[in-house]
Amino acid sequence: MNYQRILLKLSGEALMGQQQYGIDAERLMQYASEIKAVAASGVQVAVVIGGGNIYRGVQAEAFGLDRVQGDYMGMLATVINSMALQSALEKLDVSTRLLSGLTIQRVCEPYIRRRAVRHLEKGRVVIFGAGIGSPYFTTDSAASLRAIEIEADVVLKGTRVDGIYTADPEKDPTATRYTEITFDEVLEKNLNVMDMTAFTLCKENNLPIIVFDMNTAGNLARLLDGEPMGTLVSMGDKQVKKARKPLLDPKATLLQPLVGNQPEQA
């Protein structure tokens, strides 16, 4: 298993730890340590984190709020979690950048695809906050879209269970785990991996997904080292790994003067 660039999707609820809401400091630092170890090995890491530990947009209607307004509130919750993760990583001396789908100049850079890729190429951990900046889209959709845009090799969905099962393992003790499954089989069996928009984006762009247990220390590094873990969702025999192309072709001489006269992005 050889992944050079990954998109790690974390749920906001996982940050609660054993609490009823908010951010558990121990869980936050565990995640930061896991990400640091992977980034130190040379893997380029991008992260999308949910906001369910603070607020979920779908709760808006229950409170009598407009759904669009609620979704924007949920996006701000993801920014709070992203800032917390960024702070935890920087406490461990990991260089990070937080890019937001919403313009919040004092705490985040605006999301620009080329800037995000440049940060990754420089070895920085990139955190994508505020989803895609539009209502009616989940952070799963944001993770899929950003992974496609930055040409990640895989989406790693860290959860509290160790993969995809035939049924809910917390409710059905007879449920068995899939080690590998195709996109088509997930649809046929009506398995809950991601929301349909996110899942379809991955399927149509031939982007594999691995669902694994992120709450066990060391799992992320072991997964990237090639240890069998979690459930791989892919095209199966149709899976084709696309070679990553540079944003600008260094052989294109007409672009050289333009590139040379531009200041290097921070």
mmCIF file of C-alpha atoms in Angstrom:
data_model
loop_
_atom_site.group_PDB
_atom_site.id
_atom_site.type_symbol
_atom_site.label_atom_id
_atom_site.label_comp_id
_atom_site.label_asym_id
_atom_site.label_seq_id
_atom_site.Cartn_x
_atom_site.Cartn_y
_atom_site.Cartn_z
ATOM 1 C CA MET A 1 0.000 0.000 0.000
ATOM 2 C CA ASN A 2 1.691 3.161 -1.174
ATOM 3 C CA TYR A 3 -0.158 6.430 -0.639
ATOM 4 C CA GLN A 4 1.690 9.682 -1.179
ATOM 5 C CA ARG A 5 -1.231 12.022 -0.471
ATOM 6 C CA ILE A 6 -4.226 11.212 1.702
ATOM 7 C CA LEU A 7 -7.445 12.901 2.780
ATOM 8 C CA LEU A 8 -8.323 11.965 6.349
ATOM 9 C CA LYS A 9 -11.988 12.412 7.272
ATOM 10 C CA LEU A 10 -12.725 12.653 10.985
ATOM 11 C CA SER A 11 -16.118 12.981 12.637
ATOM 12 C CA GLY A 12 -16.813 15.796 15.032
ATOM 13 C CA GLU A 13 -18.570 13.409 17.388
ATOM 14 C CA ALA A 14 -15.335 11.471 17.825
ATOM 15 C CA LEU A 15 -13.736 14.559 19.377
ATOM 16 C CA MET A 16 -16.185 14.330 22.291
ATOM 17 C CA GLY A 17 -14.434 11.268 23.678
ATOM 18 C CA GLN A 18 -16.496 10.162 26.662
ATOM 19 C CA GLN A 19 -18.103 13.587 27.027
ATOM 20 C CA GLN A 20 -21.632 14.515 26.013
ATOM 21 C CA TYR A 21 -20.513 17.448 23.860
ATOM 22 C CA GLY A 22 -17.519 19.651 23.076
ATOM 23 C CA ILE A 23 -13.885 18.629 22.626
ATOM 24 C CA ASP A 24 -12.036 16.076 24.712
ATOM 25 C CA ALA A 25 -8.420 17.228 25.038
ATOM 26 C CA GLU A 26 -7.025 13.704 25.292
ATOM 27 C CA ARG A 27 -8.776 12.542 22.117
ATOM 28 C CA LEU A 28 -7.708 15.698 20.284
ATOM 29 C CA MET A 29 -4.051 15.182 21.161
ATOM 30 C CA GLN A 30 -4.267 11.506 20.186
ATOM 31 C CA TYR A 31 -5.458 12.474 16.730
ATOM 32 C CA ALA A 32 -2.751 15.130 16.454
ATOM 33 C CA SER A 33 -0.065 12.608 17.429
ATOM 34 C CA GLU A 34 -1.350 10.113 14.854
ATOM 35 C CA ILE A 35 -1.292 12.732 12.111
ATOM 36 C CA LYS A 36 2.180 13.921 13.134
ATOM 37 C CA ALA A 37 3.611 10.404 12.853
ATOM 38 C CA VAL A 38 2.182 9.948 9.363
ATOM 39 C CA ALA A 39 3.276 13.379 8.143
ATOM 40 C CA ALA A 40 6.793 12.748 9.500
ATOM 41 C CA SER A 41 7.018 9.633 7.328
ATOM 42 C CA GLY A 42 6.649 11.779 4.202
ATOM 43 C CA VAL A 43 2.948 11.255 3.473
ATOM 44 C CA GLN A 44 1.123 14.432 2.480
ATOM 45 C CA VAL A 45 -1.883 14.801 4.779
ATOM 46 C CA ALA A 46 -5.089 16.771 4.330
ATOM 47 C CA VAL A 47 -7.865 16.635 6.921
ATOM 48 C CA VAL A 48 -11.596 17.326 6.947
ATOM 49 C CA ILE A 49 -13.335 17.226 10.313
ATOM 50 C CA GLY A 50 -17.043 17.397 11.071
ATOM 51 C CA GLY A 51 -18.799 19.588 13.616
ATOM 52 C CA GLY A 52 -21.330 17.212 15.153
ATOM 53 C CA ASN A 53 -19.847 17.592 18.641
ATOM 54 C CA ILE A 54 -20.916 21.244 18.581
ATOM 55 C CA TYR A 55 -23.781 21.588 16.114
ATOM 56 C CA ARG A 56 -25.272 19.775 13.141
ATOM 57 C CA GLY A 57 -27.074 21.671 10.391
ATOM 58 C CA VAL A 58 -29.800 19.032 10.181
ATOM 59 C CA GLN A 59 -30.813 19.993 13.748
ATOM 60 C CA ALA A 60 -31.967 23.381 12.502
ATOM 61 C CA GLU A 61 -35.514 22.342 11.665
ATOM 62 C CA ALA A 62 -35.930 20.724 15.080
ATOM 63 C CA PHE A 63 -35.154 24.104 16.627
ATOM 64 C CA GLY A 64 -37.454 25.892 14.209
ATOM 65 C CA LEU A 65 -34.540 27.453 12.326
ATOM 66 C CA ASP A 66 -34.142 27.772 8.596
ATOM 67 C CA ARG A 67 -32.157 24.797 7.191
ATOM 68 C CA VAL A 68 -29.759 27.032 5.282
ATOM 69 C CA GLN A 69 -29.021 29.084 8.389
ATOM 70 C CA GLY A 70 -28.516 25.882 10.353
ATOM 71 C CA ASP A 71 -26.076 24.521 7.794
ATOM 72 C CA TYR A 72 -23.977 27.670 7.999
ATOM 73 C CA MET A 73 -23.947 27.295 11.779
ATOM 74 C CA GLY A 74 -22.718 23.741 11.278
ATOM 75 C CA MET A 75 -19.947 24.997 8.986
ATOM 76 C CA LEU A 76 -18.776 27.369 11.707
ATOM 77 C CA ALA A 77 -18.711 24.423 14.118
ATOM 78 C CA THR A 78 -16.314 22.619 11.766
ATOM 79 C CA VAL A 79 -14.079 25.694 11.762
ATOM 80 C CA ILE A 80 -13.937 25.581 15.579
ATOM 81 C CA ASN A 81 -12.895 21.920 15.471
ATOM 82 C CA SER A 82 -10.396 22.635 12.699
ATOM 83 C CA MET A 83 -8.827 25.426 14.740
ATOM 84 C CA ALA A 84 -8.579 23.094 17.742
ATOM 85 C CA LEU A 85 -6.875 20.416 15.643
ATOM 86 C CA GLN A 86 -4.527 22.982 14.123
ATOM 87 C CA SER A 87 -3.559 24.213 17.594
ATOM 88 C CA ALA A 88 -2.960 20.627 18.792
ATOM 89 C CA LEU A 89 -0.752 19.880 15.786
ATOM 90 C CA GLU A 90 1.259 23.061 16.201
ATOM 91 C CA LYS A 91 1.748 22.186 19.872
ATOM 92 C CA LEU A 92 3.529 19.091 18.524
ATOM 93 C CA ASP A 93 5.622 21.264 16.158
ATOM 94 C CA VAL A 94 3.707 20.206 13.041
ATOM 95 C CA SER A 95 3.432 22.888 10.369
ATOM 96 C CA THR A 96 -0.235 23.326 9.396
ATOM 97 C CA ARG A 97 -2.499 25.500 7.306
ATOM 98 C CA LEU A 98 -6.248 25.916 7.806
ATOM 99 C CA LEU A 99 -8.172 26.634 4.610
ATOM 100 C CA SER A 100 -11.838 27.538 4.835
ATOM 101 C CA GLY A 101 -14.763 27.289 2.431
ATOM 102 C CA LEU A 102 -16.073 30.448 4.116
ATOM 103 C CA THR A 103 -14.082 33.670 4.194
ATOM 104 C CA ILE A 104 -12.865 34.182 7.771
ATOM 105 C CA GLN A 105 -9.704 36.166 7.207
ATOM 106 C CA ARG A 106 -8.480 36.458 10.796
ATOM 107 C CA VAL A 107 -8.291 32.712 11.450
ATOM 108 C CA CYS A 108 -8.292 30.891 8.084
ATOM 109 C CA GLU A 109 -6.913 31.171 4.606
ATOM 110 C CA PRO A 110 -9.552 31.102 1.871
ATOM 111 C CA TYR A 111 -9.688 27.773 0.079
ATOM 112 C CA ILE A 112 -7.744 27.942 -3.184
ATOM 113 C CA ARG A 113 -6.921 24.613 -4.782
ATOM 114 C CA ARG A 114 -3.438 25.546 -5.989
ATOM 115 C CA ARG A 115 -2.542 27.007 -2.612
ATOM 116 C CA ALA A 116 -3.723 23.842 -0.858
ATOM 117 C CA VAL A 117 -1.601 21.658 -3.141
ATOM 118 C CA ARG A 118 1.401 23.925 -2.644
ATOM 119 C CA HIS A 119 1.105 23.610 1.126
ATOM 120 C CA LEU A 120 0.944 19.830 0.818
ATOM 121 C CA GLU A 121 3.994 19.757 -1.426
ATOM 122 C CA LYS A 122 5.879 21.717 1.239
ATOM 123 C CA GLY A 123 5.046 19.065 3.809
ATOM 124 C CA ARG A 124 2.411 21.018 5.704
ATOM 125 C CA VAL A 125 -0.707 19.372 7.081
ATOM 126 C CA VAL A 126 -3.689 21.045 5.427
ATOM 127 C CA ILE A 127 -7.011 21.230 7.274
ATOM 128 C CA PHE A 128 -10.139 22.052 5.285
ATOM 129 C CA GLY A 129 -12.789 23.825 7.371
ATOM 130 C CA ALA A 130 -16.358 25.006 6.717
ATOM 131 C CA GLY A 131 -17.220 22.156 4.369
ATOM 132 C CA ILE A 132 -17.487 23.325 0.786
ATOM 133 C CA GLY A 133 -18.956 26.645 1.887
ATOM 134 C CA SER A 134 -22.491 25.886 0.718
ATOM 135 C CA PRO A 135 -25.559 24.575 2.575
ATOM 136 C CA TYR A 136 -27.098 21.134 1.992
ATOM 137 C CA PHE A 137 -23.693 19.458 1.700
ATOM 138 C CA THR A 138 -22.194 17.317 4.459
ATOM 139 C CA THR A 139 -18.570 17.180 5.537
ATOM 140 C CA ASP A 140 -18.427 13.755 3.875
ATOM 141 C CA SER A 141 -19.184 15.529 0.598
ATOM 142 C CA ALA A 142 -16.553 18.135 1.406
ATOM 143 C CA ALA A 143 -13.999 15.394 2.075
ATOM 144 C CA SER A 144 -14.744 13.665 -1.228
ATOM 145 C CA LEU A 145 -14.675 16.880 -3.228
ATOM 146 C CA ARG A 146 -11.468 18.220 -1.671
ATOM 147 C CA ALA A 147 -9.778 14.826 -2.097
ATOM 148 C CA ILE A 148 -10.631 14.851 -5.796
ATOM 149 C CA GLU A 149 -9.487 18.446 -6.216
ATOM 150 C CA ILE A 150 -6.089 17.906 -4.584
ATOM 151 C CA GLU A 151 -5.710 14.529 -6.353
ATOM 152 C CA ALA A 152 -5.441 12.522 -3.137
ATOM 153 C CA ASP A 153 -4.719 8.825 -3.527
ATOM 154 C CA VAL A 154 -7.377 7.739 -1.042
ATOM 155 C CA VAL A 155 -10.023 8.954 1.401
ATOM 156 C CA LEU A 156 -9.439 7.528 4.872
ATOM 157 C CA LYS A 157 -12.612 7.699 6.924
ATOM 158 C CA GLY A 158 -11.721 7.367 10.587
ATOM 159 C CA THR A 159 -14.610 6.092 12.680
ATOM 160 C CA ARG A 160 -15.197 4.340 16.004
ATOM 161 C CA VAL A 161 -15.730 0.969 14.285
ATOM 162 C CA ASP A 162 -13.082 -1.006 12.425
ATOM 163 C CA GLY A 163 -14.703 -1.081 8.997
ATOM 164 C CA ILE A 164 -17.913 -1.737 7.105
ATOM 165 C CA TYR A 165 -20.123 -4.542 8.380
ATOM 166 C CA THR A 166 -23.045 -6.520 7.001
ATOM 167 C CA ALA A 167 -25.120 -4.869 9.743
ATOM 168 C CA ASP A 168 -24.593 -2.465 12.624
ATOM 169 C CA PRO A 169 -22.025 -4.312 14.806
ATOM 170 C CA GLU A 170 -23.162 -2.366 17.867
ATOM 171 C CA LYS A 171 -26.675 -3.776 17.477
ATOM 172 C CA ASP A 172 -26.135 -7.104 15.721
ATOM 173 C CA PRO A 173 -23.450 -9.378 17.260
ATOM 174 C CA THR A 174 -23.589 -11.656 14.194
ATOM 175 C CA ALA A 175 -22.513 -8.860 11.830
ATOM 176 C CA THR A 176 -19.330 -9.589 9.880
ATOM 177 C CA ARG A 177 -16.796 -7.143 8.518
ATOM 178 C CA TYR A 178 -15.890 -6.742 4.859
ATOM 179 C CA THR A 179 -12.164 -6.475 4.162
ATOM 180 C CA GLU A 180 -12.787 -5.273 0.593
ATOM 181 C CA ILE A 181 -15.929 -4.322 -1.257
ATOM 182 C CA THR A 182 -16.714 -2.540 -4.524
ATOM 183 C CA PHE A 183 -18.694 0.650 -4.946
ATOM 184 C CA ASP A 184 -21.394 -1.286 -6.790
ATOM 185 C CA GLU A 185 -21.698 -3.842 -3.988
ATOM 186 C CA VAL A 186 -22.095 -1.077 -1.415
ATOM 187 C CA LEU A 187 -24.996 0.305 -3.428
ATOM 188 C CA GLU A 188 -26.553 -3.104 -3.984
ATOM 189 C CA LYS A 189 -26.361 -4.001 -0.283
ATOM 190 C CA ASN A 190 -27.474 -0.516 0.793
ATOM 191 C CA LEU A 191 -24.545 -0.176 3.199
ATOM 192 C CA ASN A 192 -24.015 3.090 5.028
ATOM 193 C CA VAL A 193 -20.500 4.318 4.158
ATOM 194 C CA MET A 194 -21.016 7.988 3.314
ATOM 195 C CA ASP A 195 -23.937 10.084 2.193
ATOM 196 C CA MET A 196 -24.894 9.419 -1.412
ATOM 197 C CA THR A 197 -23.434 12.636 -2.817
ATOM 198 C CA ALA A 198 -20.022 11.961 -1.258
ATOM 199 C CA PHE A 199 -20.068 8.301 -2.216
ATOM 200 C CA THR A 200 -21.032 9.044 -5.819
ATOM 201 C CA LEU A 201 -18.230 11.584 -6.153
ATOM 202 C CA CYS A 202 -15.698 8.950 -5.096
ATOM 203 C CA LYS A 203 -17.205 6.299 -7.344
ATOM 204 C CA GLU A 204 -17.323 8.488 -10.448
ATOM 205 C CA ASN A 205 -13.750 9.677 -9.919
ATOM 206 C CA ASN A 206 -12.320 6.235 -9.118
ATOM 207 C CA LEU A 207 -11.215 7.395 -5.664
ATOM 208 C CA PRO A 208 -10.907 4.537 -3.134
ATOM 209 C CA ILE A 209 -12.231 4.845 0.410
ATOM 210 C CA ILE A 210 -10.915 3.045 3.476
ATOM 211 C CA VAL A 211 -13.124 2.946 6.567
ATOM 212 C CA PHE A 212 -11.123 2.148 9.703
ATOM 213 C CA ASP A 213 -10.989 2.584 13.470
ATOM 214 C CA MET A 214 -9.232 5.873 14.193
ATOM 215 C CA ASN A 215 -9.705 5.705 17.956
ATOM 216 C CA THR A 216 -7.139 2.946 18.487
ATOM 217 C CA ALA A 217 -3.697 4.489 18.888
ATOM 218 C CA GLY A 218 -1.310 3.749 16.027
ATOM 219 C CA ASN A 219 -3.959 2.539 13.595
ATOM 220 C CA LEU A 220 -3.418 5.330 11.068
ATOM 221 C CA ALA A 221 0.327 4.674 10.797
ATOM 222 C CA ARG A 222 -0.183 0.912 10.642
ATOM 223 C CA LEU A 223 -2.751 1.310 7.890
ATOM 224 C CA LEU A 224 -0.405 3.406 5.788
ATOM 225 C CA ASP A 225 2.418 0.946 6.438
ATOM 226 C CA GLY A 226 0.344 -1.664 4.637
ATOM 227 C CA GLU A 227 -1.104 -3.589 7.566
ATOM 228 C CA PRO A 228 -4.518 -5.060 6.639
ATOM 229 C CA MET A 229 -7.053 -2.927 8.427
ATOM 230 C CA GLY A 230 -10.582 -1.644 8.005
ATOM 231 C CA THR A 231 -12.567 -1.986 4.794
ATOM 232 C CA LEU A 232 -11.390 -0.902 1.358
ATOM 233 C CA VAL A 233 -14.082 0.388 -1.022
ATOM 234 C CA SER A 234 -12.884 0.547 -4.616
ATOM 235 C CA MET A 235 -13.749 -0.243 -8.208
ATOM 236 C CA GLY A 236 -12.349 -3.739 -7.699
ATOM 237 C CA ASP A 237 -10.732 -5.107 -10.848
ATOM 238 C CA LYS A 238 -11.534 -1.824 -12.584
ATOM 239 C CA GLN A 239 -9.435 0.210 -10.160
ATOM 240 C CA VAL A 240 -6.860 2.244 -12.044
ATOM 241 C CA LYS A 241 -4.357 4.412 -10.218
ATOM 242 C CA LYS A 242 -3.918 7.715 -12.003
ATOM 243 C CA ALA A 243 -0.483 9.295 -12.109
ATOM 244 C CA ARG A 244 -0.428 12.682 -10.428
ATOM 245 C CA LYS A 245 0.545 15.548 -12.709
ATOM 246 C CA PRO A 246 2.255 18.733 -11.553
ATOM 247 C CA LEU A 247 0.097 21.850 -11.483
ATOM 248 C CA LEU A 248 2.433 23.430 -14.027
ATOM 249 C CA ASP A 249 4.536 21.528 -16.522
ATOM 250 C CA PRO A 250 8.175 22.603 -15.993
ATOM 251 C CA LYS A 251 8.861 21.708 -19.634
ATOM 252 C CA ALA A 252 6.373 24.284 -20.875
ATOM 253 C CA THR A 253 8.846 27.053 -21.652
ATOM 254 C CA LEU A 254 6.129 29.624 -22.320
ATOM 255 C CA LEU A 255 5.150 29.432 -18.661
ATOM 256 C CA GLN A 256 8.647 29.830 -17.276
ATOM 257 C CA PRO A 257 8.787 33.665 -17.297
ATOM 258 C CA LEU A 258 5.388 33.830 -15.645
ATOM 259 C CA VAL A 259 6.350 31.364 -12.947
ATOM 260 C CA GLY A 260 9.737 32.969 -12.339
ATOM 261 C CA ASN A 261 8.244 36.441 -11.796
ATOM 262 C CA GLN A 262 5.730 35.307 -9.213
ATOM 263 C CA PRO A 263 6.539 35.392 -5.471
ATOM 264 C CA GLU A 264 6.491 31.980 -3.849
ATOM 265 C CA GLN A 265 3.255 31.271 -2.034
ATOM 266 C CA ALA A 266 3.564 31.009 1.730
#
